[in-house]
PDB file of C-alpha atoms in Angstrom:
ATOM      1  CA  MET N   1       0.000   0.000   0.000  1.00  0.00           C
ATOM      2  CA  ARG N   2       2.814   2.380   0.882  1.00  0.00           C
ATOM      3  CA  ARG N   3       4.587   1.557  -2.377  1.00  0.00           C
ATOM      4  CA  LEU N   4       1.435   2.428  -4.356  1.00  0.00           C
ATOM      5  CA  LEU N   5       1.174   5.804  -2.603  1.00  0.00           C
ATOM      6  CA  ASP N   6       4.829   6.534  -3.326  1.00  0.00           C
ATOM      7  CA  LEU N   7       4.241   5.640  -6.975  1.00  0.00           C
ATOM      8  CA  ILE N   8       1.231   7.955  -7.217  1.00  0.00           C
ATOM      9  CA  LYS N   9       3.197  10.824  -5.614  1.00  0.00           C
ATOM     10  CA  ASN N  10       6.123  10.362  -8.031  1.00  0.00           C
ATOM     11  CA  LYS N  11       6.080  13.265 -10.531  1.00  0.00           C
ATOM     12  CA  PHE N  12       7.677  11.205 -13.310  1.00  0.00           C
ATOM     13  CA  PHE N  13       4.962   8.582 -12.991  1.00  0.00           C
ATOM     14  CA  LEU N  14       2.248  11.245 -13.087  1.00  0.00           C
ATOM     15  CA  VAL N  15       3.739  12.941 -16.120  1.00  0.00           C
ATOM     16  CA  THR N  16       4.080   9.609 -17.913  1.00  0.00           C
ATOM     17  CA  LEU N  17       0.518   8.652 -17.016  1.00  0.00           C
ATOM     18  CA  ALA N  18      -0.775  12.032 -18.217  1.00  0.00           C
ATOM     19  CA  PHE N  19       1.165  11.629 -21.473  1.00  0.00           C
ATOM     20  CA  VAL N  20      -0.241   8.150 -22.093  1.00  0.00           C
ATOM     21  CA  VAL N  21      -3.796   9.298 -21.368  1.00  0.00           C
ATOM     22  CA  TRP N  22      -3.356  12.322 -23.629  1.00  0.00           C
ATOM     23  CA  MET N  23      -1.948  10.255 -26.521  1.00  0.00           C
ATOM     24  CA  THR N  24      -4.623   7.591 -26.119  1.00  0.00           C
ATOM     25  CA  PHE N  25      -7.723   9.775 -25.985  1.00  0.00           C
ATOM     26  CA  PHE N  26      -7.120  13.448 -26.759  1.00  0.00           C
ATOM     27  CA  ASP N  27      -4.431  13.727 -29.427  1.00  0.00           C
ATOM     28  CA  LYS N  28      -5.438  14.108 -33.084  1.00  0.00           C
ATOM     29  CA  ASN N  29      -3.738  10.755 -33.755  1.00  0.00           C
ATOM     30  CA  ASP N  30      -5.349   8.874 -30.889  1.00  0.00           C
ATOM     31  CA  LEU N  31      -5.949   5.127 -30.911  1.00  0.00           C
ATOM     32  CA  PHE N  32      -9.475   5.428 -32.281  1.00  0.00           C
ATOM     33  CA  SER N  33      -8.302   7.546 -35.212  1.00  0.00           C
ATOM     34  CA  GLN N  34      -5.480   5.107 -35.904  1.00  0.00           C
ATOM     35  CA  TYR N  35      -7.975   2.238 -36.010  1.00  0.00           C
ATOM     36  CA  ASP N  36     -10.189   4.168 -38.454  1.00  0.00           C
ATOM     37  CA  TYR N  37      -7.174   4.978 -40.626  1.00  0.00           C
ATOM     38  CA  HIS N  38      -6.184   1.318 -40.644  1.00  0.00           C
ATOM     39  CA  GLN N  39      -9.692   0.298 -41.726  1.00  0.00           C
ATOM     40  CA  GLN N  40      -9.692   2.904 -44.501  1.00  0.00           C
ATOM     41  CA  LEU N  41      -6.286   1.730 -45.667  1.00  0.00           C
ATOM     42  CA  ASN N  42      -7.492  -1.874 -45.920  1.00  0.00           C
ATOM     43  CA  LYS N  43     -10.572  -0.773 -47.869  1.00  0.00           C
ATOM     44  CA  LEU N  44      -8.462   1.287 -50.266  1.00  0.00           C
ATOM     45  CA  LYS N  45      -6.066  -1.620 -50.814  1.00  0.00           C
ATOM     46  CA  GLN N  46      -9.005  -3.864 -51.713  1.00  0.00           C
ATOM     47  CA  GLU N  47     -10.328  -1.232 -54.125  1.00  0.00           C
ATOM     48  CA  GLN N  48      -6.882  -0.864 -55.657  1.00  0.00           C
ATOM     49  CA  ALA N  49      -6.634  -4.611 -56.260  1.00  0.00           C
ATOM     50  CA  PHE N  50     -10.127  -4.646 -57.804  1.00  0.00           C
ATOM     51  CA  TYR N  51      -9.392  -1.756 -60.150  1.00  0.00           C
ATOM     52  CA  GLN N  52      -6.044  -3.224 -61.175  1.00  0.00           C
ATOM     53  CA  SER N  53      -7.729  -6.508 -62.116  1.00  0.00           C
ATOM     54  CA  GLU N  54     -10.463  -4.651 -64.004  1.00  0.00           C
ATOM     55  CA  THR N  55      -7.848  -2.598 -65.847  1.00  0.00           C
ATOM     56  CA  ALA N  56      -6.013  -5.791 -66.819  1.00  0.00           C
ATOM     57  CA  LYS N  57      -9.264  -7.268 -68.178  1.00  0.00           C
ATOM     58  CA  VAL N  58     -10.039  -4.139 -70.186  1.00  0.00           C
ATOM     59  CA  ASN N  59      -6.495  -4.009 -71.594  1.00  0.00           C
ATOM     60  CA  LYS N  60      -6.776  -7.660 -72.617  1.00  0.00           C
ATOM     61  CA  ASP N  61     -10.119  -7.007 -74.340  1.00  0.00           C
ATOM     62  CA  LEU N  62      -8.675  -3.944 -76.056  1.00  0.00           C
ATOM     63  CA  GLU N  63      -5.727  -5.943 -77.337  1.00  0.00           C
ATOM     64  CA  GLU N  64      -8.048  -8.643 -78.683  1.00  0.00           C
ATOM     65  CA  LEU N  65     -10.348  -6.108 -80.340  1.00  0.00           C
ATOM     66  CA  THR N  66      -7.544  -4.193 -82.015  1.00  0.00           C
ATOM     67  CA  SER N  67      -5.811  -7.324 -83.290  1.00  0.00           C
ATOM     68  CA  ASP N  68      -8.723  -9.474 -84.516  1.00  0.00           C
ATOM     69  CA  LYS N  69     -11.387  -8.122 -86.893  1.00  0.00           C
ATOM     70  CA  VAL N  70     -13.758 -11.025 -86.241  1.00  0.00           C
ATOM     71  CA  LYS N  71     -13.779 -10.368 -82.499  1.00  0.00           C
ATOM     72  CA  LEU N  72     -14.285  -6.650 -83.136  1.00  0.00           C
ATOM     73  CA  GLU N  73     -17.360  -7.368 -85.258  1.00  0.00           C
ATOM     74  CA  LYS N  74     -18.730  -9.770 -82.638  1.00  0.00           C
ATOM     75  CA  PHE N  75     -18.189  -7.165 -79.918  1.00  0.00           C
ATOM     76  CA  ALA N  76     -19.951  -4.465 -81.966  1.00  0.00           C
ATOM     77  CA  ARG N  77     -22.911  -6.754 -82.645  1.00  0.00           C
ATOM     78  CA  GLU N  78     -23.322  -7.868 -79.027  1.00  0.00           C
ATOM     79  CA  LYS N  79     -22.696  -4.595 -77.204  1.00  0.00           C
ATOM     80  CA  TYR N  80     -23.973  -1.967 -79.636  1.00  0.00           C
ATOM     81  CA  LEU N  81     -26.419  -3.980 -81.774  1.00  0.00           C
ATOM     82  CA  MET N  82     -24.600  -3.022 -84.967  1.00  0.00           C
ATOM     83  CA  LYS N  83     -25.141  -4.958 -88.163  1.00  0.00           C
ATOM     84  CA  LYS N  84     -24.007  -5.208 -91.719  1.00  0.00           C
ATOM     85  CA  ASP N  85     -26.251  -3.858 -94.487  1.00  0.00           C
ATOM     86  CA  ASN N  86     -27.430  -7.298 -95.566  1.00  0.00           C
ATOM     87  CA  GLU N  87     -28.152  -8.620 -92.044  1.00  0.00           C
ATOM     88  CA  ASP N  88     -31.155  -8.599 -89.741  1.00  0.00           C
ATOM     89  CA  VAL N  89     -30.683  -8.379 -85.993  1.00  0.00           C
ATOM     90  CA  PHE N  90     -33.092  -9.985 -83.567  1.00  0.00           C
ATOM     91  CA  VAL N  91     -32.896  -9.062 -79.907  1.00  0.00           C
ATOM     92  CA  ILE N  92     -34.291 -11.638 -77.515  1.00  0.00           C
ATOM     93  CA  VAL N  93     -35.311 -10.278 -74.122  1.00  0.00           C
ATOM     94  CA  HIS N  94     -35.988 -12.783 -71.347  1.00  0.00           C
ATOM     95  CA  GLU N  95     -38.758 -11.671 -69.016  1.00  0.00           C
ATOM     96  CA  LYS N  96     -38.220 -12.056 -65.309  1.00  0.00           C
ATOM     97  CA  LYS N  97     -40.596 -14.354 -63.515  1.00  0.00           C
ATOM     98  CA  LYS N  98     -42.605 -12.648 -60.811  1.00  0.00           C
TER      99      LYS N  98
END
């Protein structure tokens, strides 16, 4: 008990305790902010990985479309409903069941 009182009266202990409390709760970079920053960082890393994979897919499609005329025509027909002058295009729409 006496040792605990001596510890509480020690000015170095009090200053250290005040510093720890300040850094934990009141500083602009407190523990709660650090946790939020860590969560945001993880989310941004996931988004970065997603966008890099999407960019790789688009670059692959672009390479295929610029190198192969048959694939370019197929892409134009499917995505933009384009056709040649002597062709007819039929669009089949599947109705959703209610």
